[in-house]
Amino acid sequence: MGMKRDWLTWAVVGGLISVFIGERVLFSVFAARLLFTGMGTLIVFAGAAWRFSEWHRAEGDDRRVELVFALAYLGCGLALIGFGFSSEDGVRLLGLEFESVVSEERFRRIFLVGSAILALVALLPAFAAQWAIQWSGGGSEGRSRVELLRATEMATSALSVALAAGLLSLGGYVTHHRDQTFDASYFKTSTPGTAVQEIVSGLGEPLRVLLFFPEVDLVKDEVFGYFGQLANETDNVLIEEYDRLAYPLLAQQYDISDDGWVLMIRGDQVVRFGLPIELNAARARLRLLDGQVQSQLLRLARNRRYVYMTVGHGELNDALGTSGAGAGDADERALPELEGVLELMSYGARQLGLRTGLGDRIPDDAVALFVLGPQRPFLPQELRAVQEYLDRGGSLLLALEPGSAFTLDGLRERLGVDFISVGLADEQAHMRQRGGVSDRRLIVTNLFSSHASVTTAGRRGVGAGIALAGAGHLVPAEDVDGPRVQFTIGALSSTFADLNGNFRFDPPAETKEPKDLAAAIEGGTGGVDGMRALVFADADLFSDGVLASVEANRAIVADGLRWLGREEAFSGEVVSEADLPIAHTRAEDVVWFYLIILGAPALVALGRWVAVVVGRRRRAA
């Protein structure tokens, strides 16, 4: 019988390999190429003809198996024909002419890929059937019908695998040459926040908004929707839409040379910002539209203001880490996230070192003086300059760090608080960073007072909070009279002062009791024209890593700056739809762990139980 000829399958494989060697390895040697290609082609077609002859002579179950091999060999022959059409000689033989080299290459590639897939689809079932026959007794006369069925079933299964592999190959080819991206991320244009609404309501005259976009544009629709909602909330916005090509004189008046500009006009003051006119390119900007509008509106409402940050004492913003001499002239952006918040509020940041005024007099245009995590004490002349600045009604933001050599000596009488330089820790409510006990210093809290410096964070509700890394805590200076102190942020009741630094709660020496993390301080007559100060027991809440990932920390900075700058009228939330990293406390991670480990199997078991109960009831009925 034909099925005894196992060598025929390997002969066909050898023929295919011979064609490959002739066309790919020996292509430049004409005689060798002709020999290998011709001999391989002859072997493949001769093998197919032989198998069809055996199929024609076979009877019964043998006939079915012989048909499998015959069709497989025929597929190999057709694959060789397709491979020939993918060559330059094959194209010339067909007499085809193409408009470009790219078109010809695409035509040849279709036959090349198709022939490779056809060869796979043909050979894999033949190998499977051959393997099944060998393991079932080869061509013995007494083989059973079950063994022959096994051969056909194996061939069918192999055919399924080969077709799936071919489909995957085609899918990979198509996705490679038709590279398209689809953004399935969350997208929503930000809505007007309360801060922008307060600014617009306080302008005293209508705000004109000019939109220079094409007549039909999705980005314009999003921007128009934002300002339309702002107009409904404030009743103080006039929106005008213009196509710069249809209104060339108006475009020339406002120096508009391309599409995608938003102009906001108050009297003779004009501010502007641009947006891409393609929605995919503008999505990220539209998520932050409210913040951008606020930044531009503040330029209409008032002149640009400046915050001075001290350097020379190891502060967070001291990019050079120098000793103050000349450090105020550094251009490095040591805290880009913080400076971004300041820029959003139309504040500029300037560094202030010993040579640039810190040792003499704080500049008169300083809306606030920032001292962020100093590691070394101020010089006597620097302390005198800060004291004099506060005495003339200045504003100070002071963020302290446990373990620092900086103390409140010299400022204690004006601030009315003491700083306890012992790091706080929390065994439950803390952020995850390294997964060890040291993460317990990354405490979180959502306890805020009603003070204007924490308005937005307090409005976010119980679930929202801020993060602090290695914070100390504040206590009232009982022997100091005069300054009015209001503590604005408190630690959770599970927080404790880690006296021995092991990040574990060790009673009775360590206790869990309320601790204050920030204070708002006012001094002077009536507290209106006098000094203002915000003191924080942690400087890392102003660091880039925290501000970039915790929105409530940004709100603390913004509201604090408004209060220091006596701009409480502009207080409110800036709406952002940007995707922020998801951060969980340890307690939240424990909940998610048990939900996954226990909850998922429980759901599966419950579903199986329901299926069994329903099945029994149906059988009983």
XYZ file of C-alpha atoms in Angstrom:
621
model
C 0.000 0.000 0.000
C 0.975 3.595 -0.517
C 1.113 4.258 3.163
C 4.215 2.093 3.431
C 6.190 4.693 1.491
C 7.189 6.964 4.410
C 10.213 8.186 2.514
C 8.031 9.996 -0.044
C 7.073 12.755 2.410
C 10.723 13.403 3.198
C 11.527 13.409 -0.525
C 8.973 16.198 -1.060
C 10.494 18.143 1.842
C 13.914 17.652 0.279
C 12.576 18.983 -3.014
C 11.307 22.141 -1.307
C 14.680 22.626 0.373
C 16.419 22.139 -2.979
C 14.280 24.908 -4.531
C 15.084 27.205 -1.591
C 18.834 26.611 -2.005
C 18.645 27.260 -5.724
C 16.656 30.492 -5.422
C 18.154 31.948 -2.255
C 21.667 30.538 -1.841
C 22.831 29.880 -5.423
C 20.838 32.600 -7.164
C 23.897 34.233 -8.747
C 25.269 30.901 -10.122
C 22.981 30.185 -13.055
C 23.882 26.550 -13.675
C 23.688 25.543 -10.013
C 20.484 27.524 -9.533
C 18.886 25.811 -12.532
C 19.980 22.379 -11.316
C 18.724 22.745 -7.716
C 15.511 24.583 -8.591
C 14.628 22.254 -11.464
C 15.461 19.105 -9.540
C 13.501 20.223 -6.457
C 10.457 21.212 -8.496
C 10.517 17.894 -10.343
C 10.676 15.953 -7.064
C 7.721 17.830 -5.546
C 5.417 17.396 -8.546
C 6.526 13.794 -9.095
C 5.723 13.054 -5.442
C 2.286 14.648 -5.803
C 1.589 12.623 -8.978
C 2.686 9.413 -7.260
C 0.414 10.069 -4.279
C -2.599 10.726 -6.498
C -1.861 7.461 -8.314
C -1.773 5.614 -4.991
C -5.017 7.271 -3.940
C -6.665 6.175 -7.175
C -5.647 2.523 -6.606
C -6.399 2.445 -2.857
C -9.630 1.083 -1.402
C -11.626 1.541 1.793
C -10.034 3.393 4.698
C -6.637 3.481 2.970
C -8.140 5.710 0.294
C -8.979 8.411 2.851
C -5.447 8.495 4.226
C -3.874 8.526 0.753
C -6.061 11.523 -0.112
C -4.583 13.441 2.823
C -1.049 12.928 1.502
C -2.044 13.621 -2.095
C -3.658 16.966 -1.221
C -0.692 17.898 0.993
C 1.797 17.269 -1.827
C -0.440 19.178 -4.260
C -0.409 22.117 -1.852
C 3.397 22.035 -1.863
C 3.367 22.138 -5.650
C 0.998 25.117 -5.705
C 3.208 26.829 -3.152
C 6.161 26.426 -5.547
C 4.116 28.004 -8.356
C 3.246 30.961 -6.126
C 6.887 31.261 -5.110
C 7.834 31.412 -8.784
C 5.407 34.284 -9.415
C 7.025 36.214 -6.538
C 10.361 36.290 -8.388
C 11.473 38.699 -11.079
C 11.445 35.904 -13.643
C 7.863 35.046 -12.696
C 6.715 38.641 -13.173
C 8.356 38.761 -16.610
C 6.753 35.432 -17.496
C 3.296 36.831 -16.681
C 4.024 39.890 -18.833
C 2.774 42.343 -16.195
C 3.679 46.045 -16.120
C 3.471 48.159 -12.973
C 3.180 51.910 -12.444
C 5.966 51.964 -9.871
C 8.539 49.809 -8.178
C 6.418 49.915 -5.009
C 3.435 48.382 -6.832
C 5.578 45.578 -8.265
C 7.101 44.883 -4.859
C 3.639 44.714 -3.286
C 2.480 42.235 -5.971
C 5.516 40.001 -5.477
C 5.188 40.118 -1.701
C 1.600 38.863 -1.884
C 2.709 35.711 -3.723
C 5.755 35.264 -1.482
C 3.760 35.408 1.751
C 0.905 33.355 0.287
C 3.225 30.589 -0.941
C 4.953 30.330 2.455
C 1.608 30.014 4.241
C 0.359 27.445 1.707
C 3.516 25.345 2.178
C 2.986 25.386 5.944
C -0.692 24.461 5.615
C 0.235 21.579 3.313
C 3.239 20.134 5.139
C 2.046 20.208 8.742
C -0.953 17.860 8.172
C 1.283 15.496 6.165
C 3.806 15.312 9.016
C 1.019 14.719 11.555
C -0.559 11.935 9.506
C 2.857 10.365 8.880
C 3.631 10.410 12.615
C 0.250 8.843 13.486
C 0.735 6.013 10.949
C 4.237 5.224 12.180
C 3.104 4.979 15.800
C 0.054 2.876 14.913
C 1.929 0.051 13.207
C 2.941 1.522 9.872
C 1.510 -0.347 6.905
C 0.684 -3.677 8.551
C -2.228 -5.480 7.015
C -3.973 -5.956 10.356
C -4.222 -2.351 11.456
C -7.628 -1.345 12.705
C -10.042 1.259 11.526
C -9.383 3.182 14.765
C -5.713 3.635 13.824
C -6.635 4.993 10.386
C -9.103 7.417 11.925
C -6.351 8.560 14.246
C -4.232 9.524 11.241
C -7.002 11.613 9.679
C -7.828 13.259 13.012
C -4.177 14.156 13.545
C -3.998 15.638 10.059
C -7.144 17.683 10.672
C -5.782 19.004 13.965
C -2.478 19.907 12.334
C -4.369 21.698 9.577
C -6.139 23.821 12.210
C -2.802 24.732 13.788
C -1.317 25.582 10.400
C -4.265 27.786 9.453
C -4.062 29.583 12.813
C -0.330 30.163 12.295
C -1.032 31.492 8.812
C -3.669 33.849 10.164
C -1.247 35.117 12.801
C 1.398 35.679 10.123
C -1.032 37.665 7.999
C -2.144 39.639 11.046
C 1.448 40.506 11.904
C 2.171 41.521 8.314
C -0.911 43.730 8.057
C -0.347 45.441 11.415
C 3.290 46.094 10.494
C 2.463 47.727 7.180
C -0.756 49.410 8.348
C 0.559 50.854 11.577
C -2.323 52.648 13.243
C -2.693 53.752 16.851
C -5.873 54.097 18.825
C -5.954 56.057 22.057
C -8.449 54.377 24.350
C -7.450 56.395 27.400
C -9.909 58.483 29.353
C -10.503 61.892 27.807
C -12.568 64.817 28.961
C -12.033 68.532 28.555
C -11.710 70.168 31.952
C -14.650 72.280 33.119
C -14.412 75.802 34.592
C -13.273 75.539 38.198
C -14.369 77.811 41.016
C -11.056 79.715 40.875
C -11.616 80.755 37.244
C -15.233 81.624 37.988
C -14.176 83.904 40.850
C -11.614 85.678 38.670
C -14.072 86.257 35.817
C -16.800 87.457 38.202
C -14.392 89.956 39.738
C -13.171 91.520 36.490
C -15.789 94.283 36.657
C -16.448 94.182 32.913
C -17.362 91.441 30.430
C -14.588 89.143 29.263
C -14.421 88.833 25.473
C -13.274 85.447 24.208
C -12.263 85.218 20.541
C -11.836 81.752 19.045
C -9.798 81.621 15.812
C -10.458 78.117 14.499
C -11.671 76.581 11.219
C -15.425 76.648 10.737
C -15.705 72.919 11.485
C -13.265 71.743 14.127
C -13.631 69.332 17.052
C -11.118 71.202 19.215
C -13.077 74.423 18.752
C -16.216 72.629 19.891
C -14.486 71.523 23.105
C -13.128 75.012 23.806
C -16.475 76.622 23.018
C -18.169 74.231 25.429
C -15.760 75.232 28.196
C -16.290 78.972 27.751
C -20.016 78.457 27.233
C -20.239 76.829 30.648
C -18.113 79.629 32.110
C -20.520 82.186 30.615
C -23.497 80.389 32.145
C -21.845 80.305 35.582
C -20.658 83.936 35.665
C -22.856 85.798 33.165
C -19.741 87.812 32.348
C -18.325 86.183 29.193
C -18.900 87.047 25.517
C -17.801 84.364 23.031
C -16.979 85.158 19.396
C -15.993 82.622 16.734
C -13.897 83.593 13.726
C -12.332 81.857 10.761
C -9.130 83.803 10.122
C -9.484 83.310 6.352
C -12.997 84.759 6.358
C -11.993 87.699 8.586
C -8.505 88.658 7.362
C -8.582 92.212 8.773
C -9.519 91.038 12.258
C -6.865 88.323 12.102
C -4.304 90.915 11.064
C -5.380 93.222 13.906
C -4.641 90.553 16.487
C -1.619 89.135 14.638
C -3.244 85.757 13.943
C -1.371 83.893 11.214
C -2.594 80.328 11.802
C -5.529 78.469 13.322
C -6.043 77.348 16.895
C -5.794 80.591 18.900
C -7.860 81.605 21.927
C -7.842 85.330 22.787
C -9.213 86.762 26.034
C -9.752 90.505 26.067
C -10.463 92.897 28.919
C -10.570 96.513 27.820
C -7.379 97.065 25.855
C -5.588 94.119 27.483
C -5.227 90.946 25.428
C -3.868 87.560 26.438
C -3.732 84.492 24.222
C -2.790 80.862 24.038
C -2.736 78.367 21.200
C -4.042 74.837 20.781
C -3.540 72.214 18.075
C -6.533 71.988 15.746
C -6.332 68.171 15.600
C -8.213 66.579 18.493
C -5.699 63.768 19.042
C -2.880 66.289 19.383
C -4.917 68.598 21.638
C -6.295 66.003 24.061
C -3.579 66.463 26.698
C -3.909 70.258 26.582
C -7.705 70.139 26.790
C -7.521 68.042 29.957
C -5.660 70.966 31.565
C -7.613 73.754 29.874
C -8.965 75.210 33.126
C -5.483 75.733 34.534
C -4.268 77.388 31.340
C -7.257 79.733 31.278
C -6.687 80.663 34.918
C -3.030 81.451 34.286
C -3.939 83.812 31.436
C -6.852 85.407 33.303
C -4.623 86.330 36.232
C -2.514 88.345 33.794
C -5.654 90.319 32.949
C -6.761 90.693 36.556
C -3.416 91.906 37.910
C 0.250 92.338 37.067
C 2.700 89.472 37.319
C 3.864 88.834 40.874
C 7.019 87.263 42.242
C 7.920 84.756 44.928
C 11.483 84.710 46.257
C 13.014 81.386 47.331
C 16.006 81.376 49.631
C 19.110 79.407 48.636
C 22.440 78.685 50.227
C 21.253 76.575 53.175
C 20.575 73.225 51.490
C 16.997 74.066 50.487
C 15.022 71.862 48.101
C 15.208 74.530 45.426
C 18.956 75.054 45.799
C 19.983 73.328 42.573
C 23.677 74.068 43.033
C 23.819 73.203 46.701
C 26.147 76.163 47.175
C 26.690 78.208 50.252
C 24.607 81.166 49.255
C 27.301 83.329 47.755
C 26.052 83.942 44.268
C 23.539 81.141 44.523
C 20.706 83.502 43.852
C 21.778 83.829 40.247
C 21.350 80.137 39.386
C 19.024 79.461 36.468
C 18.452 75.760 37.167
C 14.854 74.695 37.735
C 15.367 72.639 40.872
C 11.610 72.249 41.508
C 9.880 72.314 38.114
C 6.554 71.005 39.483
C 6.389 73.741 42.121
C 7.405 76.373 39.612
C 4.709 75.039 37.298
C 2.080 75.668 39.993
C 3.449 79.183 40.478
C 3.404 79.831 36.742
C -0.166 78.603 36.567
C -1.094 81.319 39.054
C 0.907 83.956 37.160
C 3.691 84.067 39.740
C 7.335 84.165 38.868
C 9.988 82.436 41.007
C 13.258 84.152 41.852
C 16.065 82.797 43.972
C 17.413 84.877 46.834
C 20.865 84.297 48.239
C 23.205 86.144 50.549
C 24.577 88.401 47.803
C 21.214 89.150 46.209
C 19.385 90.634 49.191
C 18.913 87.922 51.782
C 21.726 89.397 53.881
C 20.415 92.954 53.570
C 16.760 93.512 52.615
C 14.119 91.318 51.067
C 13.076 92.967 47.747
C 9.949 95.117 47.915
C 8.297 93.233 45.045
C 8.412 89.945 46.972
C 4.819 88.813 47.410
C 6.090 85.941 49.559
C 9.374 84.497 50.765
C 9.718 80.711 50.470
C 12.136 78.829 52.742
C 11.858 75.175 51.701
C 13.631 72.585 53.835
C 16.770 74.451 54.897
C 19.450 72.142 56.296
C 21.660 74.833 57.815
C 20.768 77.863 59.980
C 20.563 81.375 58.588
C 23.334 83.841 59.248
C 22.510 86.630 61.735
C 22.221 89.230 58.973
C 19.902 86.915 56.979
C 17.671 86.450 60.023
C 17.510 90.225 60.513
C 16.456 90.682 56.869
C 13.640 88.125 57.291
C 12.523 89.723 60.582
C 12.440 93.152 58.985
C 10.479 91.771 56.023
C 7.844 90.288 58.332
C 7.679 93.489 60.391
C 6.744 95.468 57.274
C 3.889 93.111 56.484
C 5.624 90.477 54.365
C 4.525 86.885 53.840
C 6.591 83.804 54.648
C 6.238 80.139 53.727
C 8.535 78.026 55.880
C 8.792 74.251 55.397
C 10.938 72.398 57.925
C 12.579 68.974 57.959
C 13.338 66.666 60.924
C 17.044 66.181 61.495
C 17.938 69.563 60.025
C 20.295 71.980 61.778
C 17.891 74.804 60.978
C 15.845 75.976 63.968
C 13.169 78.589 64.589
C 15.514 80.616 66.786
C 15.155 84.231 65.738
C 11.708 83.701 64.195
C 9.944 82.027 67.111
C 8.714 85.322 68.613
C 7.058 86.297 65.335
C 5.639 82.860 64.461
C 4.445 81.634 67.849
C 5.108 77.932 67.142
C 7.769 75.370 67.974
C 8.928 72.609 65.675
C 9.355 69.121 67.109
C 12.083 67.560 64.985
C 11.030 63.936 65.449
C 9.856 62.043 62.401
C 6.273 60.819 62.336
C 5.250 57.354 61.184
C 2.033 55.443 60.648
C 1.740 51.664 60.523
C -1.532 51.693 58.548
C -2.201 54.960 56.678
C 0.962 55.401 54.630
C 2.025 55.363 50.997
C 3.747 52.370 49.402
C 7.215 52.917 47.970
C 9.725 50.151 48.724
C 7.393 47.702 50.442
C 9.332 47.760 53.752
C 8.768 49.295 57.165
C 10.501 52.502 56.053
C 7.394 53.286 53.992
C 5.644 54.108 57.262
C 7.288 57.532 57.240
C 5.265 58.370 54.080
C 2.200 59.411 56.027
C -1.070 60.674 54.594
C -3.816 62.800 56.081
C -7.148 64.337 55.178
C -7.656 66.435 58.304
C -7.945 70.088 57.298
C -9.334 73.120 59.052
C -11.631 75.706 57.470
C -8.769 78.164 56.954
C -8.462 79.835 53.544
C -4.991 78.343 52.988
C -6.479 74.816 52.791
C -9.897 75.580 51.287
C -9.655 73.386 48.205
C -8.112 70.404 49.975
C -10.810 70.602 52.652
C -13.566 70.598 50.031
C -12.331 67.394 48.403
C -13.976 65.276 51.061
C -12.962 62.519 53.401
C -11.456 60.281 50.730
C -8.912 62.830 49.462
C -5.720 63.661 51.284
C -2.157 64.867 51.051
C 1.105 62.973 51.373
C 4.052 63.888 53.586
C 7.448 62.211 53.663
C 9.323 62.219 56.950
C 7.340 64.969 58.657
C 7.823 66.364 62.133
C 5.048 68.269 63.910
C 4.258 71.690 65.362
C 3.164 72.780 68.814
C 2.153 76.225 70.105
C 4.877 78.333 71.686
C 3.150 78.852 75.024
C 5.415 81.683 76.148
C 4.938 83.779 73.001
C 2.136 86.331 72.768
C 1.025 88.354 69.784
C 0.890 86.176 66.687
C -2.478 84.592 65.938
C -1.856 80.922 65.163
C -4.355 78.577 63.567
C -3.302 75.019 62.885
C -4.608 74.032 59.464
C -3.508 70.422 58.874
C -3.569 67.615 61.407
C -2.147 64.088 61.382
C -4.399 61.061 61.596
C -4.978 59.518 65.014
C -2.950 56.447 63.988
C 0.211 58.544 63.531
C 2.937 58.501 66.177
C 6.269 60.239 66.785
C 8.910 57.592 66.027
C 11.308 58.376 68.871
C 13.761 55.518 68.229
C 13.563 55.640 64.440
C 12.593 51.989 63.926
C 9.296 52.815 62.139
C 7.379 50.700 64.682
C 4.972 51.821 67.380
C 6.619 51.149 70.733
C 4.383 52.044 73.686
C 4.444 53.448 76.316
C 7.270 55.747 75.231
C 5.527 56.418 71.913
C 1.887 57.492 71.869
C -0.749 57.958 69.225
C -2.358 61.354 69.695
C -3.369 64.319 67.499
C -0.429 66.217 66.025
C -0.386 69.403 63.974
C 1.435 69.480 60.652
C 0.881 73.052 59.437
C -0.014 76.444 60.866
C -1.299 79.735 59.421
C 0.005 82.720 61.354
C -0.987 86.389 61.272
C 0.570 89.317 63.054
C 0.270 93.090 63.181
C -2.698 95.289 63.814
C -5.913 93.526 62.875
C -3.953 90.953 60.946
C -4.900 92.682 57.676
C -1.817 94.734 56.900
C 0.454 92.711 59.127
C 2.630 89.739 58.357
C 1.352 86.375 57.208
C 3.149 83.078 57.473
C 2.565 79.426 56.722
C 4.736 76.932 58.590
C 4.798 73.277 57.513
C 6.366 70.423 59.462
C 7.509 68.775 56.210
C 9.292 70.163 53.165
C 8.909 67.101 50.941
C 5.253 67.882 50.292
C 6.652 70.570 47.927
C 8.962 68.123 46.132
C 8.450 67.138 42.501
C 7.586 63.514 43.197
C 4.752 64.396 45.560
C 3.359 67.349 43.615
C 3.330 65.351 40.386
C 1.313 62.464 41.827
C -0.921 63.920 44.556
C -3.370 66.547 43.334
C -4.305 67.638 46.854
C -0.707 68.685 47.514
C -0.872 71.012 44.519
C -4.072 72.477 45.941
C -2.290 73.112 49.267
C 0.431 75.050 47.436
C -2.055 77.053 45.357
C -4.380 77.979 48.224
C -1.448 78.767 50.489
C 0.047 81.113 47.913
C -3.291 82.865 47.405
C -3.613 83.418 51.135
C -0.033 84.667 51.484
C -0.581 86.973 48.509
C -3.883 88.196 49.985
C -5.801 86.856 47.007
C -8.407 84.832 48.842
C -10.978 86.171 46.383
C -9.342 83.971 43.734
C -9.393 80.866 45.903
C -11.077 77.844 44.470
C -10.486 74.611 42.637
C -8.681 74.341 39.324
C -10.273 71.459 37.419
C -7.862 69.001 35.816
C -8.811 65.857 33.911
C -5.203 64.708 33.569
C -4.418 61.089 34.434
C -2.445 60.916 37.673
C -0.580 57.884 39.020
C -2.765 55.806 41.341
C -1.262 55.668 44.808
C -2.594 53.392 47.546
C -1.939 53.402 51.235
C -0.881 50.178 52.917
C -4.371 49.707 54.351
C -5.887 50.009 50.867
C -3.338 47.552 49.473
C -4.306 45.020 52.160
C -7.966 45.321 51.145
C -7.150 44.819 47.455
C -4.892 41.864 48.305
C -7.608 39.953 50.133
C -10.234 40.881 47.539
C -8.078 39.293 44.830
C -6.761 36.307 46.801
C -10.028 35.381 48.528
C -12.729 37.245 46.642
C -12.001 35.921 43.137
C -11.971 32.208 44.129
C -15.076 32.794 46.240
C -16.911 34.174 43.217
C -15.879 31.147 41.141
C -17.008 28.744 43.884
C -20.301 30.611 44.236
C -20.935 30.410 40.508
C -20.200 26.679 40.484
C -22.508 26.121 43.466
C -25.323 28.002 41.736
C -24.812 25.941 38.571
C -24.958 22.659 40.536
C -28.095 23.689 42.448
C -29.879 24.812 39.288
C -28.884 21.603 37.486
C -30.207 19.403 40.292
C -33.512 21.241 40.388
C -33.936 20.866 36.635
C -33.218 17.125 36.797
C -35.609 16.761 39.742
C -38.329 18.547 37.807
